[in-house]
CSV table of C-alpha atoms in Angstrom, one decimal:
chain,number,residue,atom,x,y,z
Y,326,MET,CA,-7.6,12.5,-27.0
Y,327,MET,CA,-6.9,8.7,-25.7
Y,328,HIS,CA,-5.1,5.5,-28.0
Y,329,LEU,CA,-6.5,2.9,-28.1
Y,330,GLN,CA,-4.0,1.7,-30.4
Y,331,THR,CA,-2.2,-1.3,-30.2
Y,332,ASP,CA,1.9,-0.8,-29.8
Y,333,SER,CA,4.1,0.7,-32.6
Y,334,PRO,CA,7.4,1.4,-32.1
Y,335,ASP,CA,7.5,4.9,-33.4
Y,336,ALA,CA,4.9,5.2,-30.6
Y,337,PRO,CA,5.0,2.4,-27.4
Y,338,THR,CA,1.8,2.9,-25.7
Y,339,MET,CA,-0.5,0.5,-23.0
Y,340,THR,CA,-3.6,-0.1,-23.9
Y,341,TRP,CA,-6.8,-0.7,-21.8
Y,342,GLU,CA,-7.2,-4.0,-23.4
Y,343,ARG,CA,-4.4,-5.6,-22.0
Y,344,LEU,CA,-4.6,-3.3,-19.1
Y,345,LEU,CA,-8.2,-4.7,-17.7
Y,346,THR,CA,-7.3,-7.9,-18.3
Y,347,ARG,CA,-9.8,-10.1,-16.3
Y,348,ARG,CA,-6.7,-13.2,-16.5
Y,349,ARG,CA,-5.4,-14.6,-12.5
Y,350,TYR,CA,-1.8,-14.7,-11.6
Y,351,PRO,CA,-1.0,-17.1,-12.6
Y,352,ASP,CA,-2.6,-18.2,-15.3
Y,353,GLN,CA,-5.7,-19.4,-13.9
Y,354,PRO,CA,-9.2,-19.5,-16.2
Y,355,GLN,CA,-11.5,-17.0,-15.5
Y,356,LEU,CA,-14.5,-17.3,-13.2
Y,357,HIS,CA,-17.2,-16.1,-16.1
Y,358,VAL,CA,-17.5,-15.7,-19.1
Y,359,VAL,CA,-18.0,-11.6,-20.6
Y,360,THR,CA,-20.9,-10.5,-22.1
Y,361,ASP,CA,-22.3,-8.0,-23.2
Y,362,ALA,CA,-24.5,-8.0,-19.8
Y,363,PRO,CA,-21.9,-6.9,-16.6
Y,364,PRO,CA,-21.8,-10.1,-14.1
Y,365,VAL,CA,-23.7,-10.5,-11.6
Y,366,ARG,CA,-20.6,-10.7,-9.1
Y,367,GLY,CA,-17.6,-10.4,-11.4
Y,368,ALA,CA,-13.3,-11.0,-11.3
Y,369,PHE,CA,-12.8,-7.5,-10.2
Y,370,VAL,CA,-15.1,-7.5,-7.4
Y,371,ALA,CA,-14.0,-10.8,-6.4
Y,372,ASP,CA,-10.6,-9.5,-6.1
Y,373,TYR,CA,-12.1,-7.5,-3.8
Y,374,ASP,CA,-13.8,-9.5,-1.5
Y,375,ARG,CA,-10.4,-12.0,-1.6
Y,376,VAL,CA,-9.1,-9.3,0.5
Y,377,VAL,CA,-11.0,-8.9,2.4
Y,378,PHE,CA,-11.5,-11.9,3.6
Y,379,SER,CA,-7.2,-12.6,3.9
Y,380,SER,CA,-6.0,-13.0,7.4
Y,381,ALA,CA,-3.5,-10.6,6.3
Y,382,PHE,CA,-5.6,-7.9,5.6
Y,383,ARG,CA,-7.6,-8.9,9.2
Y,384,ARG,CA,-4.7,-8.3,11.0
Y,385,LEU,CA,-4.7,-4.8,10.0
Y,386,GLN,CA,-7.0,-3.6,12.1
Y,387,ARG,CA,-4.0,-3.9,15.1
Y,388,LYS,CA,-1.6,-1.7,13.0
Y,389,THR,CA,-0.5,1.5,13.3
Y,390,GLN,CA,-1.6,3.6,10.9
Y,391,VAL,CA,-1.0,7.0,12.9
Y,392,MET,CA,-1.6,6.8,16.6
Y,393,PRO,CA,0.0,4.4,17.9
Y,394,LEU,CA,-1.6,1.1,19.8
Y,395,PRO,CA,-4.8,3.8,20.1
Y,396,GLU,CA,-7.8,3.3,23.1
Y,397,THR,CA,-10.0,5.7,21.8
Y,398,ASP,CA,-11.9,4.6,18.2
Y,399,PHE,CA,-12.2,7.8,17.2
Y,400,VAL,CA,-9.2,7.6,15.4
Y,401,HIS,CA,-8.1,5.1,12.3
Y,402,THR,CA,-6.1,2.1,12.5
Y,403,ARG,CA,-4.6,-0.2,9.4
Y,404,LEU,CA,-8.0,-1.1,8.5
Y,405,THR,CA,-10.8,1.6,8.8
Y,406,HIS,CA,-7.9,3.6,6.9
Y,407,SER,CA,-8.0,1.0,3.9
Y,408,LEU,CA,-11.5,0.6,4.5
Y,409,GLU,CA,-12.1,4.5,3.5
Y,410,THR,CA,-9.2,4.4,1.1
Y,411,ALA,CA,-11.3,1.9,-0.9
Y,412,SER,CA,-14.5,4.0,-1.0
Y,413,VAL,CA,-12.7,6.7,-2.3
Y,414,GLY,CA,-10.9,4.7,-5.2
Y,415,ARG,CA,-13.9,3.2,-6.0
Y,416,SER,CA,-14.7,6.7,-6.4
Y,417,LEU,CA,-12.2,7.4,-8.7
Y,418,GLY,CA,-12.4,4.8,-10.7
Y,419,ARG,CA,-15.8,4.9,-11.6
Y,420,LEU,CA,-16.3,9.0,-12.2
Y,421,GLY,CA,-12.7,8.3,-13.8
Y,422,GLY,CA,-13.8,6.0,-16.6
Y,423,ARG,CA,-17.5,7.4,-17.0
Y,424,LEU,CA,-15.2,11.1,-18.2
Y,425,LEU,CA,-13.3,8.7,-20.5
Y,426,LEU,CA,-16.4,7.0,-22.1
Y,427,GLU,CA,-18.3,10.0,-22.7
Y,428,GLU,CA,-15.2,11.4,-24.1
Y,429,THR,CA,-13.6,7.9,-26.3
Y,430,ALA,CA,-16.8,6.1,-28.7
Y,431,ARG,CA,-14.0,3.4,-29.7
Y,432,LEU,CA,-13.5,2.6,-26.0
Y,433,ALA,CA,-17.1,2.8,-25.1
Y,434,GLN,CA,-17.3,0.4,-28.2
Y,435,LEU,CA,-14.6,-2.0,-27.1
Y,436,LEU,CA,-15.1,-1.9,-23.3
Y,437,PRO,CA,-18.9,-1.1,-22.3
Y,438,HIS,CA,-17.9,-2.1,-18.2
Y,439,PHE,CA,-15.1,-0.1,-18.7
Y,440,ASP,CA,-16.3,3.0,-15.9
Y,441,SER,CA,-17.9,0.1,-13.1
Y,442,ASP,CA,-14.2,-2.4,-14.0
Y,443,LEU,CA,-11.8,0.9,-13.6
Y,444,GLY,CA,-13.6,1.6,-10.2
Y,445,ASP,CA,-13.8,-1.9,-8.6
Y,446,ILE,CA,-10.2,-3.0,-9.6
Y,447,VAL,CA,-8.6,0.4,-7.8
Y,448,ALA,CA,-11.0,-0.4,-5.1
Y,449,ALA,CA,-9.5,-3.5,-5.0
Y,450,ALA,CA,-5.7,-2.5,-5.2
Y,451,CYS,CA,-6.8,0.8,-3.3
Y,452,LEU,CA,-7.9,-2.5,-0.1
Y,453,ALA,CA,-4.8,-4.0,-0.6
Y,454,HIS,CA,-2.8,-1.3,-0.2
Y,455,ASP,CA,-1.1,-1.8,3.0
Y,456,ILE,CA,-1.5,-5.1,3.5
Y,457,GLY,CA,2.5,-5.3,3.5
Y,458,ASN,CA,3.0,-3.0,6.4
Y,459,PRO,CA,4.3,-4.3,9.4
Y,460,PRO,CA,3.9,-3.3,13.1
Y,461,PHE,CA,4.1,0.8,14.3
Y,462,GLY,CA,3.4,2.3,11.1
Y,463,HIS,CA,6.3,4.0,8.8
Y,464,SER,CA,8.4,3.6,11.8
Y,465,GLY,CA,8.3,0.1,11.6
Y,466,GLU,CA,9.7,-0.6,7.6
Y,467,ASP,CA,12.4,2.4,9.5
Y,468,ALA,CA,13.6,-0.2,12.1
Y,469,ILE,CA,13.2,-2.8,10.3
Y,470,SER,CA,15.7,-1.7,7.4
Y,471,ALA,CA,17.9,0.4,10.5
Y,472,TYR,CA,18.5,-2.8,11.9
Y,473,PHE,CA,19.4,-4.7,8.5
Y,474,ARG,CA,22.0,-1.3,8.2
Y,475,SER,CA,23.1,-2.4,12.1
Y,476,PRO,CA,26.3,-4.3,12.5
Y,477,ALA,CA,24.5,-7.0,14.8
Y,478,ALA,CA,23.0,-7.7,11.3
Y,479,GLU,CA,26.4,-8.0,9.6
Y,480,PRO,CA,27.1,-11.5,10.0
Y,481,PHE,CA,23.8,-12.4,8.3
Y,482,VAL,CA,23.6,-10.0,4.8
Y,483,ARG,CA,27.4,-9.8,4.1
Y,484,VAL,CA,26.5,-13.3,2.0
Y,485,LEU,CA,23.8,-11.8,0.4
Y,486,ASN,CA,24.0,-10.1,-3.3
Y,487,ALA,CA,24.2,-6.5,-3.7
Y,488,ALA,CA,19.9,-6.9,-4.3
Y,489,GLN,CA,19.2,-8.3,-1.6
Y,490,ARG,CA,21.0,-6.0,1.0
Y,491,ALA,CA,19.1,-3.3,-0.7
Y,492,ASP,CA,16.0,-5.6,0.0
Y,493,LEU,CA,16.5,-5.8,3.7
Y,494,GLN,CA,18.3,-2.4,4.4
Y,495,GLN,CA,15.6,-0.9,2.8
Y,496,PHE,CA,12.8,-2.4,3.6
Y,497,GLU,CA,9.0,-1.6,2.2
Y,498,GLY,CA,6.2,-2.3,3.3
Y,499,ASN,CA,4.6,-2.1,-1.2
Y,500,ALA,CA,7.1,-5.1,-1.8
Y,501,ALA,CA,5.8,-7.8,1.1
Y,502,GLY,CA,2.6,-6.2,0.1
Y,503,PHE,CA,2.8,-7.9,-3.1
Y,504,ARG,CA,4.5,-11.2,-1.8
Y,505,ILE,CA,1.3,-11.2,0.6
Y,506,LEU,CA,-0.6,-11.0,-2.3
Y,507,THR,CA,1.3,-13.0,-4.8
Y,508,HIS,CA,3.5,-16.1,-2.6
Y,509,THR,CA,1.3,-18.8,-1.1
Y,510,TYR,CA,3.8,-20.7,1.6
Y,511,ALA,CA,4.6,-24.1,1.0
Y,512,ALA,CA,3.9,-25.0,4.8
Y,513,HIS,CA,0.0,-24.4,2.9
Y,514,SER,CA,-0.2,-25.5,-0.4
Y,515,SER,CA,1.3,-26.7,-3.2
Y,516,GLY,CA,0.2,-23.7,-4.9
Y,517,SER,CA,1.6,-21.3,-5.7
Y,518,ALA,CA,-0.8,-18.0,-6.1
Y,519,GLY,CA,-0.9,-16.2,-3.1
Y,520,LEU,CA,-4.8,-14.9,-2.6
Y,521,GLY,CA,-4.7,-15.2,-6.7
Y,522,LEU,CA,-5.5,-11.7,-7.8
Y,523,THR,CA,-6.4,-10.9,-11.3
Y,524,TYR,CA,-3.3,-9.1,-13.2
Y,525,ALA,CA,-5.5,-5.5,-13.5
Y,526,THR,CA,-5.5,-5.3,-10.0
Y,527,LEU,CA,-2.4,-6.1,-9.2
Y,528,GLY,CA,-0.9,-3.7,-11.3
Y,529,ALA,CA,-2.7,-1.1,-10.2
Y,530,PHE,CA,-1.7,-2.3,-6.3
Y,531,THR,CA,1.9,-1.1,-7.6
Y,532,LYS,CA,2.4,2.2,-7.7
Y,533,TYR,CA,6.2,1.5,-7.6
Y,534,PRO,CA,6.9,-0.2,-10.3
Y,535,ARG,CA,10.6,-1.0,-9.8
Y,536,PRO,CA,12.9,-3.7,-7.5
Y,537,SER,CA,15.6,-1.6,-4.5
Y,538,ILE,CA,18.4,-1.1,-6.5
Y,539,LEU,CA,17.3,0.9,-9.9
Y,540,ASP,CA,18.3,1.0,-12.7
Y,541,GLU,CA,19.7,4.2,-13.3
Y,542,ALA,CA,19.9,4.1,-17.7
Y,543,GLY,CA,16.6,4.4,-17.5
Y,544,SER,CA,16.1,6.6,-14.8
Y,545,THR,CA,13.0,9.9,-14.7
Y,546,ARG,CA,13.4,10.7,-11.6
Y,547,GLY,CA,9.7,10.3,-11.1
Y,548,THR,CA,7.2,9.7,-8.3
Y,549,SER,CA,7.2,6.0,-9.3
Y,550,GLU,CA,10.7,4.6,-8.7
Y,551,LYS,CA,10.8,7.5,-5.2
Y,552,LYS,CA,10.5,3.4,-2.9
Y,553,TYR,CA,10.1,-0.1,-5.0
Y,554,GLY,CA,8.0,-2.5,-4.9
Y,555,TYR,CA,8.8,-6.4,-4.9
Y,556,PHE,CA,11.0,-7.4,-3.9
Y,557,GLN,CA,14.2,-10.0,-5.1
Y,558,THR,CA,12.1,-13.3,-4.3
Y,559,GLU,CA,9.1,-11.5,-6.0
Y,560,ALA,CA,11.4,-10.3,-9.3
Y,561,PRO,CA,9.9,-13.6,-11.9
Y,562,ARG,CA,5.9,-13.0,-10.6
Y,563,PHE,CA,6.7,-9.5,-11.0
Y,564,GLN,CA,8.5,-9.6,-14.5
Y,565,GLU,CA,5.6,-11.7,-15.2
Y,566,VAL,CA,1.9,-9.3,-14.4
Y,567,ALA,CA,3.9,-6.6,-15.8
Y,568,ARG,CA,5.0,-8.4,-19.7
Y,569,GLU,CA,0.6,-9.9,-19.3
Y,570,LEU,CA,-0.6,-6.0,-19.0
Y,571,GLY,CA,2.0,-5.0,-21.4
Y,572,LEU,CA,3.6,-2.0,-18.9
Y,573,LEU,CA,6.0,-0.2,-20.5
Y,574,PRO,CA,9.6,-0.9,-19.6
Y,575,LYS,CA,12.2,1.4,-18.6
Y,576,PRO,CA,14.5,1.6,-20.4
Y,577,PRO,CA,12.1,1.5,-23.5
Y,578,GLY,CA,12.4,-1.8,-25.6
Y,579,THR,CA,14.5,-3.9,-23.2
Y,580,ASP,CA,13.0,-5.1,-19.6
Y,581,VAL,CA,15.9,-6.9,-18.2
Y,582,GLY,CA,16.0,-4.8,-15.0
Y,583,GLY,CA,12.8,-4.9,-13.8
Y,584,PHE,CA,11.9,-1.2,-14.3
Y,585,TYR,CA,8.5,0.2,-15.7
Y,586,HIS,CA,6.0,3.3,-15.7
Y,587,ARG,CA,3.7,2.6,-13.8
Y,588,HIS,CA,-0.6,1.0,-15.0
Y,589,PRO,CA,-2.1,4.0,-15.3
Y,590,LEU,CA,-5.4,2.8,-12.7
Y,591,ALA,CA,-1.7,3.4,-9.4
Y,592,PHE,CA,-2.2,6.6,-10.1
Y,593,LEU,CA,-6.0,6.4,-9.0
Y,594,VAL,CA,-4.8,3.8,-6.4
Y,595,GLU,CA,-1.9,6.9,-5.0
Y,596,ALA,CA,-4.6,9.6,-5.2
Y,597,ALA,CA,-7.2,7.5,-3.2
Y,598,ASP,CA,-4.3,7.1,-0.1
Y,599,ASP,CA,-3.2,10.4,-0.2
Y,600,LEU,CA,-6.5,12.3,-0.3
Y,601,CYS,CA,-7.5,10.2,3.1
Y,602,PHE,CA,-4.0,9.9,5.0
Y,603,ARG,CA,-3.9,13.8,4.5
Y,604,ILE,CA,-7.2,14.9,5.6
Y,605,ILE,CA,-8.1,12.4,7.6
Y,606,ASP,CA,-5.3,12.2,9.4
Y,607,PHE,CA,-5.7,15.1,10.1
Y,608,GLU,CA,-9.4,15.0,11.5
Y,609,ASP,CA,-7.9,12.3,14.4
Y,610,GLY,CA,-5.1,14.8,15.4
Y,611,LEU,CA,-8.2,17.3,16.2
Y,612,LYS,CA,-10.3,14.4,17.3
Y,613,LEU,CA,-7.5,13.7,19.8
Y,614,GLY,CA,-7.3,17.6,21.0
Y,615,LEU,CA,-3.8,17.6,19.8
Y,616,ILE,CA,-5.3,20.0,16.5
Y,617,PRO,CA,-7.0,23.4,18.0
Y,618,CYS,CA,-10.9,22.5,16.7
Y,619,GLU,CA,-11.5,26.3,15.5
Y,620,THR,CA,-8.1,26.3,13.3
Y,621,GLY,CA,-8.6,22.5,11.9
Y,622,LEU,CA,-12.4,23.7,11.2
Y,623,GLN,CA,-11.1,26.9,9.5
Y,624,LEU,CA,-8.7,25.7,7.4
Y,625,LEU,CA,-11.4,23.0,6.1
Y,626,ARG,CA,-13.9,25.7,5.8
Y,627,ASP,CA,-10.8,27.9,3.7
Y,628,LEU,CA,-10.1,24.8,1.3
Y,629,LEU,CA,-14.2,25.1,0.4
Y,630,GLY,CA,-13.8,28.7,-0.3
Y,631,ASP,CA,-16.7,28.4,2.4
Y,632,ALA,CA,-17.5,32.7,2.7
Y,633,PRO,CA,-16.4,34.0,6.3
Y,634,GLY,CA,-18.9,33.0,9.0
Y,635,ARG,CA,-21.4,31.1,6.3
Y,636,ARG,CA,-22.3,27.9,8.5
Y,637,GLY,CA,-25.3,27.3,6.1
Y,638,SER,CA,-28.6,26.1,7.0
Y,639,ILE,CA,-27.4,23.8,9.7
Y,640,GLU,CA,-26.5,24.9,13.1
Y,641,TRP,CA,-23.4,22.7,14.3
Y,642,ARG,CA,-23.7,22.2,17.8
Y,643,ASP,CA,-21.2,19.7,18.0
Y,644,TRP,CA,-17.7,20.8,16.1
Y,645,ARG,CA,-17.1,17.1,15.5
Y,646,GLU,CA,-20.3,16.4,13.8
Y,647,GLU,CA,-19.1,19.8,11.3
Y,648,LEU,CA,-15.7,18.5,10.9
Y,649,GLY,CA,-17.5,15.0,9.4
Y,650,TYR,CA,-19.6,17.6,7.2
Y,651,LEU,CA,-16.7,19.6,5.6
Y,652,ARG,CA,-14.5,15.9,5.5
Y,653,ALA,CA,-17.6,14.8,3.4
Y,654,ARG,CA,-17.6,17.5,1.7
Y,655,LEU,CA,-13.8,18.7,1.2
Y,656,ILE,CA,-13.3,15.3,0.1
Y,657,ASN,CA,-16.9,14.5,-2.6
Y,658,ARG,CA,-15.2,18.2,-4.2
Y,659,LEU,CA,-11.5,16.8,-4.7
Y,660,VAL,CA,-12.8,14.1,-5.8
Y,661,GLN,CA,-14.1,15.1,-8.3
Y,662,GLN,CA,-11.5,17.1,-9.3
Y,663,THR,CA,-9.2,14.8,-9.3
Y,664,ALA,CA,-11.0,12.2,-11.3
Y,665,ARG,CA,-10.9,14.9,-14.4
Y,666,LEU,CA,-7.1,15.7,-14.3
Y,667,PHE,CA,-7.5,11.5,-15.1
Y,668,ALA,CA,-8.9,12.3,-17.4
Y,669,ASP,CA,-7.6,14.4,-19.0
Y,670,ARG,CA,-4.2,13.2,-18.5
Y,671,ALA,CA,-5.1,8.9,-19.4
Y,672,ASP,CA,-3.0,9.4,-23.0
Y,673,ASP,CA,0.0,10.7,-21.2
Y,674,LEU,CA,-0.3,7.5,-18.9
Y,675,LEU,CA,-0.7,5.3,-21.4
Y,676,ARG,CA,2.3,6.3,-22.9
Y,677,GLY,CA,4.2,6.8,-19.8
Y,678,HIS,CA,4.6,10.2,-20.2
Y,679,SER,CA,3.1,11.3,-16.0
Y,680,ASP,CA,4.8,10.6,-13.2
Y,681,GLU,CA,3.4,13.0,-10.8
Y,682,PRO,CA,1.3,12.8,-8.9
Y,683,LEU,CA,-2.4,13.3,-9.0
Y,684,VAL,CA,-3.1,15.5,-6.4
Y,685,GLN,CA,0.0,17.5,-6.4
Y,686,GLN,CA,-1.4,19.1,-9.7
Y,687,LEU,CA,-4.7,20.3,-7.9
Y,688,ASP,CA,-5.3,23.8,-7.4
Y,689,CYS,CA,-6.4,22.9,-3.7
Y,690,TRP,CA,-2.4,22.0,-3.7
Y,691,PRO,CA,-0.5,24.1,-1.7
Y,692,GLN,CA,-2.6,24.4,0.9
Y,693,LEU,CA,-3.5,20.5,1.5
Y,694,GLN,CA,0.5,21.0,2.0
Y,695,HIS,CA,-0.1,23.2,4.7
Y,696,MET,CA,-2.5,20.6,6.0
Y,697,HIS,CA,-0.2,17.6,6.4
Y,698,GLN,CA,2.9,20.1,7.9
Y,699,LEU,CA,-0.1,20.7,10.5
Y,700,THR,CA,0.1,17.1,11.6
Y,701,MET,CA,3.1,16.2,10.9
Y,702,GLU,CA,3.9,18.9,13.6
Y,703,HIS,CA,0.8,18.0,15.8
Y,704,LEU,CA,-0.2,14.5,15.1
Y,705,TYR,CA,3.1,12.7,14.1
Y,706,ARG,CA,5.3,14.5,16.1
Y,707,SER,CA,3.5,14.1,19.6
Y,708,ARG,CA,5.4,12.7,22.5
Y,709,PRO,CA,2.9,9.3,22.5
Y,710,VAL,CA,3.6,9.1,18.6
Y,711,LEU,CA,7.2,9.4,18.9
Y,712,GLU,CA,7.6,6.9,22.0
Y,713,THR,CA,5.7,4.4,21.1
Y,714,GLU,CA,8.1,4.6,17.0
Y,715,ALA,CA,10.9,4.3,19.7
Y,716,ALA,CA,9.9,1.6,22.0
Y,717,GLY,CA,9.0,-0.4,17.7
Y,718,PHE,CA,12.3,0.7,16.9
Y,719,GLU,CA,13.7,-2.0,19.9
Y,720,VAL,CA,10.7,-4.1,19.7
Y,721,LEU,CA,11.1,-5.4,15.5
Y,722,ALA,CA,15.1,-5.2,16.3
Y,723,GLY,CA,14.9,-7.1,18.6
Y,724,LEU,CA,12.3,-9.3,17.4
Y,725,LEU,CA,14.4,-9.4,14.8
Y,726,ASP,CA,18.0,-10.3,16.4
Y,727,ALA,CA,16.8,-13.4,18.5
Y,728,PHE,CA,15.1,-15.2,15.5
Y,729,LEU,CA,18.2,-15.2,13.7
Y,730,HIS,CA,20.0,-16.0,15.5
Y,731,ALA,CA,18.2,-19.2,16.5
Y,732,THR,CA,17.3,-19.9,12.7
Y,733,PHE,CA,21.6,-19.3,11.8
Y,734,ASP,CA,23.1,-20.8,15.2
Y,735,PRO,CA,25.7,-23.6,14.1
Y,736,GLN,CA,25.6,-25.7,17.4
Y,737,ALA,CA,22.2,-25.4,17.7
Y,738,SER,CA,21.5,-24.3,21.2
Y,739,ALA,CA,18.7,-25.2,24.4
Y,740,ARG,CA,17.5,-21.3,23.4
Y,741,SER,CA,17.6,-21.5,19.1
Y,742,ARG,CA,15.5,-24.7,19.5
Y,743,ARG,CA,12.9,-23.0,21.4
Y,744,LEU,CA,13.0,-20.1,19.7
Y,745,LEU,CA,12.8,-21.7,16.6
Y,746,GLN,CA,9.1,-24.0,18.0
Y,747,LEU,CA,7.4,-20.5,18.3
Y,748,LEU,CA,7.7,-19.8,14.7
Y,749,PRO,CA,4.3,-20.8,13.0
Y,750,GLU,CA,5.6,-24.5,10.3
Y,751,GLN,CA,5.0,-21.9,7.4
Y,752,PHE,CA,8.0,-19.3,7.9
Y,753,ARG,CA,11.0,-21.6,9.1
Y,754,ALA,CA,13.6,-21.6,7.3
Y,755,ILE,CA,14.5,-24.8,5.3
Y,756,GLY,CA,17.8,-24.8,5.2
Y,757,PRO,CA,20.3,-25.0,2.4
Y,758,GLN,CA,20.4,-28.2,2.0
Y,759,GLU,CA,16.8,-28.4,0.6
Y,760,GLY,CA,17.2,-25.8,-1.7
Y,761,THR,CA,16.6,-22.3,0.7
Y,762,SER,CA,19.1,-20.0,1.0
Y,763,ALA,CA,20.2,-17.6,3.4
Y,764,TYR,CA,18.2,-14.7,1.8
Y,765,GLU,CA,14.8,-16.6,1.4
Y,766,GLN,CA,15.2,-17.6,5.1
Y,767,ILE,CA,15.9,-14.0,6.2
Y,768,VAL,CA,12.8,-13.0,3.6
Y,769,LEU,CA,10.8,-15.7,6.0
Y,770,LEU,CA,11.3,-14.4,9.3
Y,771,THR,CA,10.9,-10.6,8.1
Y,772,ASP,CA,7.5,-12.3,6.2
Y,773,TYR,CA,6.7,-13.8,10.3
Y,774,ILE,CA,8.3,-10.4,12.3
Y,775,GLY,CA,6.8,-8.0,9.7
Y,776,GLY,CA,3.2,-9.6,9.8
Y,777,LEU,CA,2.2,-9.1,12.9
Y,778,THR,CA,0.2,-6.5,14.8
Y,779,ASP,CA,2.1,-4.1,17.0
Y,780,GLN,CA,0.3,-6.3,19.8
Y,781,ASN,CA,2.1,-9.1,19.1
Y,782,ALA,CA,5.3,-7.8,18.1
Y,783,MET,CA,5.6,-6.2,21.6
Y,784,SER,CA,4.3,-9.0,23.1
Y,785,LEU,CA,6.1,-11.6,21.9
Y,786,PHE,CA,9.0,-9.3,22.8
Y,787,ARG,CA,7.9,-9.1,25.8
Y,788,THR,CA,7.7,-13.1,26.8
Y,789,ILE,CA,11.6,-14.0,25.0
Y,790,ARG,CA,13.2,-12.0,26.9
Y,791,GLY,CA,12.1,-12.6,29.8
Y,792,ILE,CA,9.7,-9.3,30.7
Y,793,GLU,CA,6.3,-10.6,31.0
Y,794,LEU,CA,5.8,-14.8,31.4
Y,795,PRO,CA,2.2,-15.8,29.3
Y,796,LYS,CA,-0.8,-16.1,30.7
Y,797,ILE,CA,-1.5,-19.9,31.6
Y,798,PHE,CA,-5.2,-21.0,31.0
């Protein structure tokens, strides 16, 4: 049975009433009054819309999911992956919420729209889950991290404290995403809300509620600790989000380290992402001809438990259409099973007693892992992917090095002045004399370079290296 009582010293627990707050960050008024009838457009639906209309989300259409710079419409970009993940996340939230409503009478009395709220929160958080990813996919994160660990970056990072260096040397797209959602540039406005999302959606978005340097005293070595969720620039913001939502700190009784148990809905965001990238990246590998089609189709049939040789009543004349049919059936089945797992483990999640990804608890986890291994071998490690990722290391390191030298150039050379003039105003460092630290100046530059699309990054790199001149209109 799920606990809804207020926290007690003997059994600390998060409560759904606080976790599902409609308050907006930071301390913005509610846009509607909660009544017995669901609003036409609730606060969490508005969160989804705010992400959709943001420029950072729009740029995902030209950022790598798996195959960099795809020239075919068959494969996914970060944008289509995010939309599909949000669709799966909405189903997970609503199904899991409905199961809990049916099993917990008091929950139905306190939060009658619990199932739709869960669906809307998870969908909004899923939509934003990759919004902070740099160019060239996860290899872009590796490229930025590698640069800041290299001798070339030593003059810039030596003045930073350990936590600030860790932010850069272990660069994390999840932390960049939290910054996008909660940060407003001074050059844009006097506001400080970012996209102004609800605390509930920000909590569900944060899969890794910890800073880059981990306080080992509270560590459980769980999945929520394998990465970090916010930079030092956003530490006070995340602390505010955690307090508003009533997240449980690690170790118990203190929030000094900024290290917390997850918002329970972050497990559904993670599950939606896991299901989509494991199954749909595999589908992309088949469509690109990198994984043999019959091998892939049979693996999907086996996962569904279809009898050998049985194709159902439909005669498939195009294997790609059968692939889509099998993929849809599999995702539907796994959504049902994952929602059931979430409902069964809700009490443990509220108490911070569980930190294992939901999909790893599915009976078919070994088969999903096998599918992922095939994708790794045939798609992620294919020659075009490896070549483009290798180029991405050169591009991102080259851009970071050029703009960092320009920013910290004491002589303000002609080259530095021209490079700085290429920076949009919001990313230009103000300078220590006006209150901007070296760390904040570097973060501004990583904001700019991390926010570029794959094509923009390559084009800018070629231009500043003199490899390719811009077209003059």
